[in-house]
Short mmCIF file of C-alpha atoms and ligand atoms in Angstrom, two decimals:
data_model
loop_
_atom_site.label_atom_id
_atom_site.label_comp_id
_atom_site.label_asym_id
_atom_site.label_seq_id
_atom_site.Cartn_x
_atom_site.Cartn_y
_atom_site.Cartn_z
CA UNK A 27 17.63 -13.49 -22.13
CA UNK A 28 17.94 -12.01 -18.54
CA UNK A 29 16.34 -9.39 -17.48
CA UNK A 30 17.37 -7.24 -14.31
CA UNK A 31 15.37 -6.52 -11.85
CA UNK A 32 14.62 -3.21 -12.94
CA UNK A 33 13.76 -4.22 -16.65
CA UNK A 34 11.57 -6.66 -15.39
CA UNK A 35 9.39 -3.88 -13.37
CA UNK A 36 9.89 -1.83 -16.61
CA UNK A 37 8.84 -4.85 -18.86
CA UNK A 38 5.82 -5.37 -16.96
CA UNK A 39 4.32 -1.46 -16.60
CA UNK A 40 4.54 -1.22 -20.65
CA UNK A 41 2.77 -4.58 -21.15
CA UNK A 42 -0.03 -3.34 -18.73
CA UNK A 43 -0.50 -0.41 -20.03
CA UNK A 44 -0.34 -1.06 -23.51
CA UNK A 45 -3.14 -3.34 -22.67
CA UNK A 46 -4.73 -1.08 -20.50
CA UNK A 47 -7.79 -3.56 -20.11
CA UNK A 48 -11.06 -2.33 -19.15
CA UNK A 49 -11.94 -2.85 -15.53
CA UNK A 50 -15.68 -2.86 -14.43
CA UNK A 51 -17.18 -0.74 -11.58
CA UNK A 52 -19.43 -1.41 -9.16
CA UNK A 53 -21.25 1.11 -6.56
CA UNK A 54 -20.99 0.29 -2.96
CA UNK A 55 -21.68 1.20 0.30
CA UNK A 56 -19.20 3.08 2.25
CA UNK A 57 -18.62 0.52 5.00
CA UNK A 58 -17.73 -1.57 2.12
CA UNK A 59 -14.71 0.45 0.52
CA UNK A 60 -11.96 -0.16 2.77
CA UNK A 61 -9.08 -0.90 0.70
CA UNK A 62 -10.77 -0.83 -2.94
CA UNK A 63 -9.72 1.76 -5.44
CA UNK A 64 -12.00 5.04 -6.02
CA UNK A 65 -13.72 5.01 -10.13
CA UNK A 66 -14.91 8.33 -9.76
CA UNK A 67 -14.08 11.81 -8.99
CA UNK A 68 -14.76 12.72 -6.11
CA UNK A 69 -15.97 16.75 -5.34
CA UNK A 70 -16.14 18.75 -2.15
CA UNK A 71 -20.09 19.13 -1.45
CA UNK A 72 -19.71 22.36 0.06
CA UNK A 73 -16.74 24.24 1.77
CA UNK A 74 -14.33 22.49 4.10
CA UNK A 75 -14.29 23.49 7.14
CA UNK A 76 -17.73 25.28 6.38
CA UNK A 77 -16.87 28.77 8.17
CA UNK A 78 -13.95 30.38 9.82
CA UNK A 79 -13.55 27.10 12.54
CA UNK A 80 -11.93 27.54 15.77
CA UNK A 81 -8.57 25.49 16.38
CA UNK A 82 -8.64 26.14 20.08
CA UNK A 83 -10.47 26.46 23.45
CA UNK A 84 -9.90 29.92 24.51
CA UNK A 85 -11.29 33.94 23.09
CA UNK A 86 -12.33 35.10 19.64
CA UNK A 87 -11.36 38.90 19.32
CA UNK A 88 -10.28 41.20 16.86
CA UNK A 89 -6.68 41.59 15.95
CA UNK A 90 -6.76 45.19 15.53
CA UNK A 91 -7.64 45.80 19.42
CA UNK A 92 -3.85 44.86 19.84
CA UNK A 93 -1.88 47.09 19.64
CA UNK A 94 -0.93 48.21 23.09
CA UNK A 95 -0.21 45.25 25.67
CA UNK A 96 -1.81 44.33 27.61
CA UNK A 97 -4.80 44.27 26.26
CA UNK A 98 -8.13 43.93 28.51
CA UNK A 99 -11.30 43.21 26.25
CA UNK A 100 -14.63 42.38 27.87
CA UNK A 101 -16.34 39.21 27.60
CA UNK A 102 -19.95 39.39 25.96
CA UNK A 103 -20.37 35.82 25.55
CA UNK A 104 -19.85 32.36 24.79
CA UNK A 105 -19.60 30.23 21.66
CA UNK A 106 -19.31 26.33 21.49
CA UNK A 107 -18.82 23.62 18.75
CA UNK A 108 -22.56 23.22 17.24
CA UNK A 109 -23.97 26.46 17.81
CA UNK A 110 -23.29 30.27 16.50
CA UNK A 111 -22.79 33.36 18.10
CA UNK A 112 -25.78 35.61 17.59
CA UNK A 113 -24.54 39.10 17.14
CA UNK A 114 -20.83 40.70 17.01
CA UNK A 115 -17.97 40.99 18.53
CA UNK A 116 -17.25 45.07 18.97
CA UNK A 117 -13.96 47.04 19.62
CA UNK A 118 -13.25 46.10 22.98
CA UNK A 119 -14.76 43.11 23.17
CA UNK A 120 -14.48 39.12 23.14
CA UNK A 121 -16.42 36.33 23.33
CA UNK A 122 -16.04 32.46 25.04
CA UNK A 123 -15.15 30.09 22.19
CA UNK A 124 -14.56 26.59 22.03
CA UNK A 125 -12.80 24.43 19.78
CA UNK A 126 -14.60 23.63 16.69
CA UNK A 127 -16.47 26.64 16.73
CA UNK A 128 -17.56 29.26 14.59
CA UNK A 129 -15.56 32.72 15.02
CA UNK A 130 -18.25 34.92 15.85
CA UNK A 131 -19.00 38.13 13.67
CA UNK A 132 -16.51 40.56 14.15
CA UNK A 133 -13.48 38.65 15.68
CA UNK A 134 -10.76 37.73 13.94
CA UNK A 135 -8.55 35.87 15.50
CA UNK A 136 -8.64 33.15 18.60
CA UNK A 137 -6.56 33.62 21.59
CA UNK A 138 -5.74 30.38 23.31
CA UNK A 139 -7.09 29.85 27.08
CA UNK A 140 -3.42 29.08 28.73
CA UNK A 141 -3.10 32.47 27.11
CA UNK A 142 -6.14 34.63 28.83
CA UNK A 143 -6.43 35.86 32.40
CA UNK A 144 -9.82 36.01 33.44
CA UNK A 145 -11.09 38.07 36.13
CA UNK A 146 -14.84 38.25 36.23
CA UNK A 147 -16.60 39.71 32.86
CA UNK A 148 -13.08 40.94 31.72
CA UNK A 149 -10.11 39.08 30.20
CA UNK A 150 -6.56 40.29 29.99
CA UNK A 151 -4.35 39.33 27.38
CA UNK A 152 -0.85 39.76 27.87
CA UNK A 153 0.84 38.57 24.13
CA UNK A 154 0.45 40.06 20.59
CA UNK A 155 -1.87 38.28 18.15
CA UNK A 156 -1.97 37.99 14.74
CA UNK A 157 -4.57 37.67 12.46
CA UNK A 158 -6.74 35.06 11.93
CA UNK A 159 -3.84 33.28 14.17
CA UNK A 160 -5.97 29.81 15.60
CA UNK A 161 -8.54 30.10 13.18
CA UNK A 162 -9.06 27.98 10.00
CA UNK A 163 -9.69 30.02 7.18
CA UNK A 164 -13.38 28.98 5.41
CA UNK A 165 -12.58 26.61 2.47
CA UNK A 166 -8.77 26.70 3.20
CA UNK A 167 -9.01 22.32 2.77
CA UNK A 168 -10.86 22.46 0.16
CA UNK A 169 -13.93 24.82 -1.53
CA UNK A 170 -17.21 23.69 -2.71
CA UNK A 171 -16.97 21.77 -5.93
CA UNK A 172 -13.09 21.25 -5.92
CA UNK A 173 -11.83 17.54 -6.44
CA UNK A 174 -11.07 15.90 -3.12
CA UNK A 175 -10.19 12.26 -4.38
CA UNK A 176 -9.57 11.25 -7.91
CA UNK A 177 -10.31 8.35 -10.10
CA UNK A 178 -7.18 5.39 -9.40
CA UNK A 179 -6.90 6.86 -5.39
CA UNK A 180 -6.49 3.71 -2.69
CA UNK A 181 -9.64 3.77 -0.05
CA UNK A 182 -7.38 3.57 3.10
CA UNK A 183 -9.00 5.35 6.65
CA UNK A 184 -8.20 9.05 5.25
CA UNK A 185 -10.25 8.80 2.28
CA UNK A 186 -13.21 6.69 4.13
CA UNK A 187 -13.00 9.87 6.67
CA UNK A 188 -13.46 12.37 3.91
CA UNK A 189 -15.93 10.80 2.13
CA UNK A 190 -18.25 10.35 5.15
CA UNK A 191 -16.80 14.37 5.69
CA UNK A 192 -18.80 14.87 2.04
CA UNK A 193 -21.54 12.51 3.26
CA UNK A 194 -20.47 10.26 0.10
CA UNK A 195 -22.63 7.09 1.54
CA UNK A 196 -21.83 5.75 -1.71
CA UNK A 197 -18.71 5.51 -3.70
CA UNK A 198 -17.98 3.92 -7.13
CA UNK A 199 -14.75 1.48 -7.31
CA UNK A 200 -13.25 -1.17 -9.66
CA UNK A 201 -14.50 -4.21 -9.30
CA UNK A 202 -11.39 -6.80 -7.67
CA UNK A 203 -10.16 -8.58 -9.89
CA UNK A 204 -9.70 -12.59 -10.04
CA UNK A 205 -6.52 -14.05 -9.83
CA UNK A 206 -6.09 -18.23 -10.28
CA UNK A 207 -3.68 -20.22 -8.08
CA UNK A 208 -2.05 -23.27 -10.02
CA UNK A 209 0.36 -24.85 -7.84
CA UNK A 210 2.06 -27.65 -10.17
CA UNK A 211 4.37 -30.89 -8.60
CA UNK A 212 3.96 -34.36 -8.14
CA UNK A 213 5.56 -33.89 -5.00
CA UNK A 214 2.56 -31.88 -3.70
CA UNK A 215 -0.19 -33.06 -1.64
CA UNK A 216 -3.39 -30.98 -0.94
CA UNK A 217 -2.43 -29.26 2.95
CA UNK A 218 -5.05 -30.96 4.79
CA UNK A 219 -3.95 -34.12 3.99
CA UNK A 220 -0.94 -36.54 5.24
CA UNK A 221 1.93 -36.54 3.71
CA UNK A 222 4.25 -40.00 2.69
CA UNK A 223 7.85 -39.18 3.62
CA UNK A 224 8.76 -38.54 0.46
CA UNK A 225 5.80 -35.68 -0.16
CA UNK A 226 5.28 -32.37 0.83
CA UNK A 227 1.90 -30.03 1.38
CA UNK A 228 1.23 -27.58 -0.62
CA UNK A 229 2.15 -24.43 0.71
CA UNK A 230 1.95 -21.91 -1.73
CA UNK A 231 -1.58 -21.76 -2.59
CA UNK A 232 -2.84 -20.86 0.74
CA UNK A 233 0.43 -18.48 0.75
CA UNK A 234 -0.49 -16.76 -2.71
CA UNK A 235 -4.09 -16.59 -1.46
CA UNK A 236 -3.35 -14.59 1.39
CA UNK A 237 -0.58 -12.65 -0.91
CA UNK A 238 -3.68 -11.71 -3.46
CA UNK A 239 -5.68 -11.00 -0.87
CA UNK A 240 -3.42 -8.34 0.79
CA UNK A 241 -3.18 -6.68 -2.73
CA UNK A 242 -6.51 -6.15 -3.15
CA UNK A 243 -7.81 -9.49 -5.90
CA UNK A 244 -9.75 -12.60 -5.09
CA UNK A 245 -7.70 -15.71 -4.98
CA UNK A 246 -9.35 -18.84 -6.87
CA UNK A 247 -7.58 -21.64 -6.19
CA UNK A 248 -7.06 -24.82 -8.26
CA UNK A 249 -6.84 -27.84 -7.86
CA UNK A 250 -2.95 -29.26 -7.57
CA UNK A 251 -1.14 -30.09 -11.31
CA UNK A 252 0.76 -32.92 -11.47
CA UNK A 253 3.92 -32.91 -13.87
CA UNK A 254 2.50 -33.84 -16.72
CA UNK A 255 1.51 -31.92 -19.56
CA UNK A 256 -2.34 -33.40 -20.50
CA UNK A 257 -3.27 -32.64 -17.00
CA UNK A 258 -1.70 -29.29 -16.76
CA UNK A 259 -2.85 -28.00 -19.89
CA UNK A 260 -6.08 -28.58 -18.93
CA UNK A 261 -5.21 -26.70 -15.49
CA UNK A 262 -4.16 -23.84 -16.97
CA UNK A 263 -6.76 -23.48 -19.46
CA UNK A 264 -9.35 -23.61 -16.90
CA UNK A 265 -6.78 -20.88 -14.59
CA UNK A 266 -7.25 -18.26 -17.78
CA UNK A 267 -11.23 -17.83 -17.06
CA UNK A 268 -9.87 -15.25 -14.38
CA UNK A 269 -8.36 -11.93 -14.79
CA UNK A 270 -4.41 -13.55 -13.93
CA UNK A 271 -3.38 -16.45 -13.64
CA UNK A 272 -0.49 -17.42 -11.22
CA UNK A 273 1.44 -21.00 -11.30
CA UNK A 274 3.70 -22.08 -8.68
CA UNK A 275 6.60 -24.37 -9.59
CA UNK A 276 7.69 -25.91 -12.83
CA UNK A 277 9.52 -23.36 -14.29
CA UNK A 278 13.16 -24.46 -13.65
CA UNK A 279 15.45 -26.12 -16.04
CA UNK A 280 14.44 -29.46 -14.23
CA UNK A 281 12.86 -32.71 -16.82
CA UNK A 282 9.89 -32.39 -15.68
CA UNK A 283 9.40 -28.14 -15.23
CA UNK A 284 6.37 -28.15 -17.86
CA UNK A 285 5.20 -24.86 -17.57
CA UNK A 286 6.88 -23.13 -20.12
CA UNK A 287 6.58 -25.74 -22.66
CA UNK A 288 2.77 -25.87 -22.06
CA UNK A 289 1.99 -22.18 -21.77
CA UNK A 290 3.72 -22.70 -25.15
CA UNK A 291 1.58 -24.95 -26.60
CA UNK A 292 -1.14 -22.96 -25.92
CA UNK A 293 -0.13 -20.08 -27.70
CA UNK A 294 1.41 -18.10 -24.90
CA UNK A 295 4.20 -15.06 -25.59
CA UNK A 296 6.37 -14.70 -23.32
CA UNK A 297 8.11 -11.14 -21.84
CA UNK A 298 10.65 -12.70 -19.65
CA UNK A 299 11.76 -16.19 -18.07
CA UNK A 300 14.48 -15.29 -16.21
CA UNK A 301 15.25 -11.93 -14.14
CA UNK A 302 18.69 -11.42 -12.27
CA UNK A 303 17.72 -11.94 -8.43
CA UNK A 304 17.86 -14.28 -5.73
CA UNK A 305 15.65 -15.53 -4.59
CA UNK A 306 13.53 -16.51 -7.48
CA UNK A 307 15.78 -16.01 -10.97
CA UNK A 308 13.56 -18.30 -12.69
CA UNK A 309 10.23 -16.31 -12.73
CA UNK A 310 8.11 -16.23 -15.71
CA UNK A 311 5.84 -13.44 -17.07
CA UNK A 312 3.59 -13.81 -20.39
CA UNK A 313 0.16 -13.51 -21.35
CA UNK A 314 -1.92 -16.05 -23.59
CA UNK A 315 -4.76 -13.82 -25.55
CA UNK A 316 -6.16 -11.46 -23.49
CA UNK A 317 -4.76 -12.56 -20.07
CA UNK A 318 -1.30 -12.03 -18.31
CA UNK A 319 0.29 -14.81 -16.19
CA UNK A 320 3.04 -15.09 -13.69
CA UNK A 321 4.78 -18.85 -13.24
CA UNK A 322 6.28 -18.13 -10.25
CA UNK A 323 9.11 -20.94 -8.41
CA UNK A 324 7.84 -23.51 -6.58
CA UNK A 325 10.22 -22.51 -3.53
CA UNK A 326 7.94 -20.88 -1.10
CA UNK A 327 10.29 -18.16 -0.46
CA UNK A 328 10.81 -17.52 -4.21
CA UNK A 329 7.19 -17.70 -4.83
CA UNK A 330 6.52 -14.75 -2.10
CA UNK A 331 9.19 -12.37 -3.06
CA UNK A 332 8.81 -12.56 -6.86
CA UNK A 333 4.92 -12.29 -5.98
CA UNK A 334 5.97 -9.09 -3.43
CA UNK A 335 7.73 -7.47 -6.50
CA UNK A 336 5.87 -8.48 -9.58
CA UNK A 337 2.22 -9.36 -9.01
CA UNK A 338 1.82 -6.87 -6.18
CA UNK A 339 2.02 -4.35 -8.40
CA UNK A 340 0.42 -6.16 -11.01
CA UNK A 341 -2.33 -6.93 -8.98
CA UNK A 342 -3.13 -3.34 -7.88
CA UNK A 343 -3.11 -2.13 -11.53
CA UNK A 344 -5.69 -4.50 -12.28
CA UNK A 345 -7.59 -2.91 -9.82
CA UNK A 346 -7.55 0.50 -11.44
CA UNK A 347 -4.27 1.97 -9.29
CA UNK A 348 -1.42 3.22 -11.01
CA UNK A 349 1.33 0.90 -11.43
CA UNK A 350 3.87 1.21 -8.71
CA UNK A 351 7.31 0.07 -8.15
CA UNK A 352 8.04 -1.85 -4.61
CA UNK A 353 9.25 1.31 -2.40
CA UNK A 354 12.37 0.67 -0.98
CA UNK A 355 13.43 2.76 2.35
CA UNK A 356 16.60 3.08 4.02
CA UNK A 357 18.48 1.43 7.01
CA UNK A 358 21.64 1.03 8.40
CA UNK A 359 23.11 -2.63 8.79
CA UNK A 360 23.99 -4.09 11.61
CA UNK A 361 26.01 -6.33 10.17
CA UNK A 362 28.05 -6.86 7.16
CA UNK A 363 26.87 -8.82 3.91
CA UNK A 364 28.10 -10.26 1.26
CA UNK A 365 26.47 -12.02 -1.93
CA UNK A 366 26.90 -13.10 -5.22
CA UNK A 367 27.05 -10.20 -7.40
CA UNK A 368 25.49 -9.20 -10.68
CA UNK A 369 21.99 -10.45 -8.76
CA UNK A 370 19.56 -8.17 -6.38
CA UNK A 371 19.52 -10.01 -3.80
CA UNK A 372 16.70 -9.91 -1.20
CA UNK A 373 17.07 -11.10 2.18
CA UNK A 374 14.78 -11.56 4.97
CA UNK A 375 15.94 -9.37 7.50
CA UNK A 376 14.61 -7.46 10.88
CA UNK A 377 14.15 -3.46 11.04
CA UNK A 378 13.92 -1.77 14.10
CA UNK A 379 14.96 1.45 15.52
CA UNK A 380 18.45 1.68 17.46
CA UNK A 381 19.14 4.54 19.12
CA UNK A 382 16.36 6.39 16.92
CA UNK A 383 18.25 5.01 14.11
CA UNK A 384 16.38 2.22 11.16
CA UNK A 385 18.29 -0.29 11.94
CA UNK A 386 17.77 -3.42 9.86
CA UNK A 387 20.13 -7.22 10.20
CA UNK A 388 19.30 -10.34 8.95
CA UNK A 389 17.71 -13.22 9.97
CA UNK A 390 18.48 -16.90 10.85
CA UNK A 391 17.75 -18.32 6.94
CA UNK A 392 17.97 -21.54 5.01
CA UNK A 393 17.38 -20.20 1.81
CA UNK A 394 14.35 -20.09 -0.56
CA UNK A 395 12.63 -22.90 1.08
CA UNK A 396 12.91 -21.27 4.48
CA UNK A 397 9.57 -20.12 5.41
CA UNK A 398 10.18 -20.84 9.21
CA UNK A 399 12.92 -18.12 8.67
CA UNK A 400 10.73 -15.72 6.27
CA UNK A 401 8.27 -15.72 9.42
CA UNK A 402 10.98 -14.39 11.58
CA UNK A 403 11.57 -11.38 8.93
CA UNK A 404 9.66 -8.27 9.04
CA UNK A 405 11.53 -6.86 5.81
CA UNK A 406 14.06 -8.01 3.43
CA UNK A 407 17.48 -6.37 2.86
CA UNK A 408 17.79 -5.50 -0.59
CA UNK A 409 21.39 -5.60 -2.25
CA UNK A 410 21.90 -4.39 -5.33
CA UNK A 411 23.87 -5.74 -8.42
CA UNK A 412 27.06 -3.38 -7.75
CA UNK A 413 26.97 -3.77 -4.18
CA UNK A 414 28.38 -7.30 -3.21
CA UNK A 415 29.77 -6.75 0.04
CA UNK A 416 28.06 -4.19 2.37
CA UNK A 417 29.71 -3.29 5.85
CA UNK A 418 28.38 -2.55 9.14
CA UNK A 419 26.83 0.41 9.42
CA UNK A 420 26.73 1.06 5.47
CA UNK A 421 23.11 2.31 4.50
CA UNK A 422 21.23 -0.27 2.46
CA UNK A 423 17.42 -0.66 1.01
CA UNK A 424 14.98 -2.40 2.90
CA UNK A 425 11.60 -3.49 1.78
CA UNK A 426 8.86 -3.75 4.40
CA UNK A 427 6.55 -6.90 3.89
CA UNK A 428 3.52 -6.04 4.64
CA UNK A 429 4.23 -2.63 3.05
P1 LIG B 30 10.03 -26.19 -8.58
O1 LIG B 30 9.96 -24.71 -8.75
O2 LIG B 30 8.84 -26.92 -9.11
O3 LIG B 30 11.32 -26.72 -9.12
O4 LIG B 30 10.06 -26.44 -7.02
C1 LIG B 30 11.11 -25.97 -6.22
C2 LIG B 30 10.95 -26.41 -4.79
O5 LIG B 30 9.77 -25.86 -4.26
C3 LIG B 30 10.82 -27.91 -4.60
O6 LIG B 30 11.52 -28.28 -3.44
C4 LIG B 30 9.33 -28.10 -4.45
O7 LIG B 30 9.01 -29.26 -3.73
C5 LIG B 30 8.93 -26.86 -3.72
N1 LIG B 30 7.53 -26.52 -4.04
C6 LIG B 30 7.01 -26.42 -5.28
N2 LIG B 30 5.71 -26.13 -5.23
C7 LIG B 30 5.39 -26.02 -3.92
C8 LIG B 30 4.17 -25.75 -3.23
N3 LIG B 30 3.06 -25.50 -3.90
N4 LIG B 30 4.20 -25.73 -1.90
C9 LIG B 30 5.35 -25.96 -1.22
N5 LIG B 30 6.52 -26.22 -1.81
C10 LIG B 30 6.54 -26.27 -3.16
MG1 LIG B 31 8.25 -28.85 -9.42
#
């Protein structure tokens, strides 16, 4: 049976989460977070911002002193970021604030510089102000003991900044989890060695390493499988020690495509071996007792897309994040398209901005063995069963690669 692409996504979600394996935690130091996914709740230690915080360089007064313009108020002081005003600002009066600091007693309000005419101790004011206008309201981003960051939440800059806000040093994630490489061919020879004419270097481990790596696991790689089946069983028993196991090639309809037959032998189920795209109609997804695998097709091309839109996401739930679809955004085409219908089809392409406009055309491509033209793409056009030709200027999905 063939699945679309959509059913595949689908098909995969419900056999995670039905699973829903256990993933361990470990505590680490904040340096060391970049990129993980938060195990914890995370609270607010105290109030953010911590008191009524200046947004701009200029005068803290009271509101209520204007109501006739102008207004002239005298200047009792000065307040900067890291210190407090000792005493109160009185009818009549402001006080020297910078940005960052704490509105004095009294004041209500912050009246930017470029907006203040100072002439000696006094300062004129020539526009209305509102309330509390410049000023960021005490525990208006959060109040002591609220939830910041929840349990499943990426660790990108942001968070890392608000932690450190909290003074979180140290932050509990899920562990990453281990993903084998088992690239299969007898055609295959290990990269760092020559080639006969007839022979090609493997390609896709170091690819799929860098792929795992990007979506958040640690890549173990194996050594090559040649095609035939004592070897490769014992390959692939050895790949399900880790937490997924991913095989490249040998899952065509080819003699000596072995994959499926030994993944059989050993017990395997299979959810789908064949989902309607292009590149990479042949991918495989399963699990063998506890663990899940992916036999992805040996061409390079199909091996990174169908990793892009099914281990990606598999990947990252693995790692404790919700499971999430590849997000698709929108661009106009340069040029028109047209492919095989009844397939999505996904096509390394370029997106830029034209006149302010996503812009996105494709690139000069082979087909799925093309990685000198996948490393001219920066996205791939995505067309879509129904949508077989495409004109210029049409608006089409784009996925970003290193989205
Ligand atoms: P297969 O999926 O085994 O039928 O392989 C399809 C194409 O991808 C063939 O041209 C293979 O030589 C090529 N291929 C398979 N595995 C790799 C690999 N690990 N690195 C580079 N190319 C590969
Ligand atoms: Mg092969």
């Amino acid at each position: 049976m063939i699945l679309t692409f959509e059913q595949a996504l689908q098909t995969i979600k419900e056999k995670l989460s039905a699973a829903a394996p256990s993933i361990p935690t470990e505590t680490l130091p904040l340096a060391e977070v970049f990129g993980r996914i938060l195990a914890e709740e995370v609270f607010a230690d105290r109030d953010l911002p911590p008191f009524h915080r200046s947004a701009r360089d200029g005068f803290a007064v009271r509101s209520g002193d204007f109501t006739a313009l102008p207004v002239t108020l005298k200047c009792i002081g000065e307040v900067r970021a890291g210190g407090y005003f000792h005493g109160s600002v009185g009818q009549g009066q402001c006080v020297s604030i910078m940005t960052g600091a704490p509105l004095p007693d009294g004041a209500d309000a912050v009246v930017m510089l470029e907006d203040a005419q100072v002439e000696d101790s006094q300062v004129i004011f020539q526009k209305p102000i509102r309330a509390f206008e410049n000023v960021i309201h005490k525990a208006s981003e959060a109040a002591q003991g609220e939830r910041v960051l929840s349990s499943g939440q990426s660790l990108g800059a942001g968070e890392i900044g608000l932690l450190a806000a909290l003074g979180k040093v140290s932050v509990k994630v899920f562990r990453k989890p281990l993903v084998a490489v088992l690239a299969t061919g007898d055609e295959l020879v290990d990269m760092n060695q020559k080639p006969e004419w007839f022979q090609i270097r493997n390609s896709n481990s170091a690819l799929l390493a860098a792929q795992i790596a990007q979506a958040g696991g640690i890549a173990q790689i194996f050594e090559t499988a040649p095609d035939e089946k004592t070897a490769l069983r014992r390959l692939i028993e050895q790949g399900f020690i880790a937490d997924l196991l991913l095989l490249s090639g040998g899952v065509s309809a080819g003699k000596y495509d072995l994959v499926e037959q030994v993944l059989a032998e050993l017990g395997a189920e299979f959810y789908f071996q064949k989902v309607a795209i292009r590149p990479g109609m042949p991918v495989v997804f399963g699990r063998a007792g506890e663990k899940f695998f992916f036999g992805l097709p040996g061409n390079p091309v199909s091996t990174y897309v169908t990793f892009r839109l099914f281990v990606r996401p598999t990947i990252r739930a693995l790692s404790g994040a919700p499971f999430a679809k590849p997000l698709f955004l929108r661009a106009r085409l340069a040029s028109s398209v047209s492919r095989k219908p009844n397939l999505t089809t996904f096509v390394p392409a370029w997106v830029d901005s034209r006149e302010g406009v996503p812009t996105v055309d494709l690139v000069k491509w082979q087909g799925s063995g093309d990685l000198v033209g996948l490393t001219a793409a920066n996205s791939f056009l995505v067309v879509h069963p129904e949508q077989a030709h495409l004109e210029a200027g049409d608006w089409a999905d784009v996925l970003l690669v290193d989205h």
